[in-house]
Short mmCIF file of C-alpha atoms in Angstrom, two decimals:
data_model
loop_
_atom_site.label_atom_id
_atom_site.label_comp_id
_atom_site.label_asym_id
_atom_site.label_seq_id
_atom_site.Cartn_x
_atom_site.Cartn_y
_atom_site.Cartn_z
CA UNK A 104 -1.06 6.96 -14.29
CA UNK A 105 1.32 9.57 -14.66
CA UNK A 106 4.05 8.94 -11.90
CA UNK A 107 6.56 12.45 -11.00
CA UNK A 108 9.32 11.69 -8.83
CA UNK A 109 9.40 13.59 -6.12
CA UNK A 110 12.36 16.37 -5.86
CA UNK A 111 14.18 13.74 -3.31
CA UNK A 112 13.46 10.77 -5.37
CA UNK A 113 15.45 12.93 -8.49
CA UNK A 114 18.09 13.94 -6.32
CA UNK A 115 18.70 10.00 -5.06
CA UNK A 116 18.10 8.78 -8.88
CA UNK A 117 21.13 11.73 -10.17
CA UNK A 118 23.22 10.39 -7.32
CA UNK A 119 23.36 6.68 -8.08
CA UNK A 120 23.36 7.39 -11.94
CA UNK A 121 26.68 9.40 -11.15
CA UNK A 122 28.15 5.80 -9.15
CA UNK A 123 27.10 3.82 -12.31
CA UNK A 124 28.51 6.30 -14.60
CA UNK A 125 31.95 6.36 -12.70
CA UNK A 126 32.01 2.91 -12.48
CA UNK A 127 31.24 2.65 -16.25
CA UNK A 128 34.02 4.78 -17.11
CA UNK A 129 36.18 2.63 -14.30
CA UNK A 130 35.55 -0.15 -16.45
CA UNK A 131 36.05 1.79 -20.32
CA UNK A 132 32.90 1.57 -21.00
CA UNK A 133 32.23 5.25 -21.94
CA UNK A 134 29.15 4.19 -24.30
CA UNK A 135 27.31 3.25 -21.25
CA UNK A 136 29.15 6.02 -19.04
CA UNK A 137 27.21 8.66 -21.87
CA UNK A 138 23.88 6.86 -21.88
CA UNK A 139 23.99 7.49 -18.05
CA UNK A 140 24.89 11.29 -18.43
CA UNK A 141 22.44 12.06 -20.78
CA UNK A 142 19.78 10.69 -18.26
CA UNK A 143 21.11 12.76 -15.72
CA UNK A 144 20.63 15.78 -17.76
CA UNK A 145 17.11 15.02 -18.59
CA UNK A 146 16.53 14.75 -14.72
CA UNK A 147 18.84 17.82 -13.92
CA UNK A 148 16.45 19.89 -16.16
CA UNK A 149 13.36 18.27 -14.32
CA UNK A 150 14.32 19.70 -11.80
CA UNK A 151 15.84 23.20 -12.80
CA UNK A 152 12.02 23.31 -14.56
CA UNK A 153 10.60 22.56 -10.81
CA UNK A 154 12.77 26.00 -9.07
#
């Protein structure tokens, strides 16, 4: 089954990827802080695709 978030489920996901990432970079772990981002990008041009 091939499961799309919906456009509110992407715009909750972005939001508490952003907390993690902040808190990641709070805590020096920019590795993590970058893995985070990059998944927000790939869901920030989900949507952009979706306008």
């Amino acid at each position: 089954m091939d499961h799309r978030m919906s456009d509110d489920e992407l715009r909750t996901a972005i939001r508490k990827l952003r907390e993690r990432a902040d808190y990641a970079r709070g805590h020096e772990d920019e590795a993590t802080a970058e893995q985070i981002e990059r998944t927000i990008r790939g869901y920030q041009e989900e949507m952009a695709t979706r306008l």
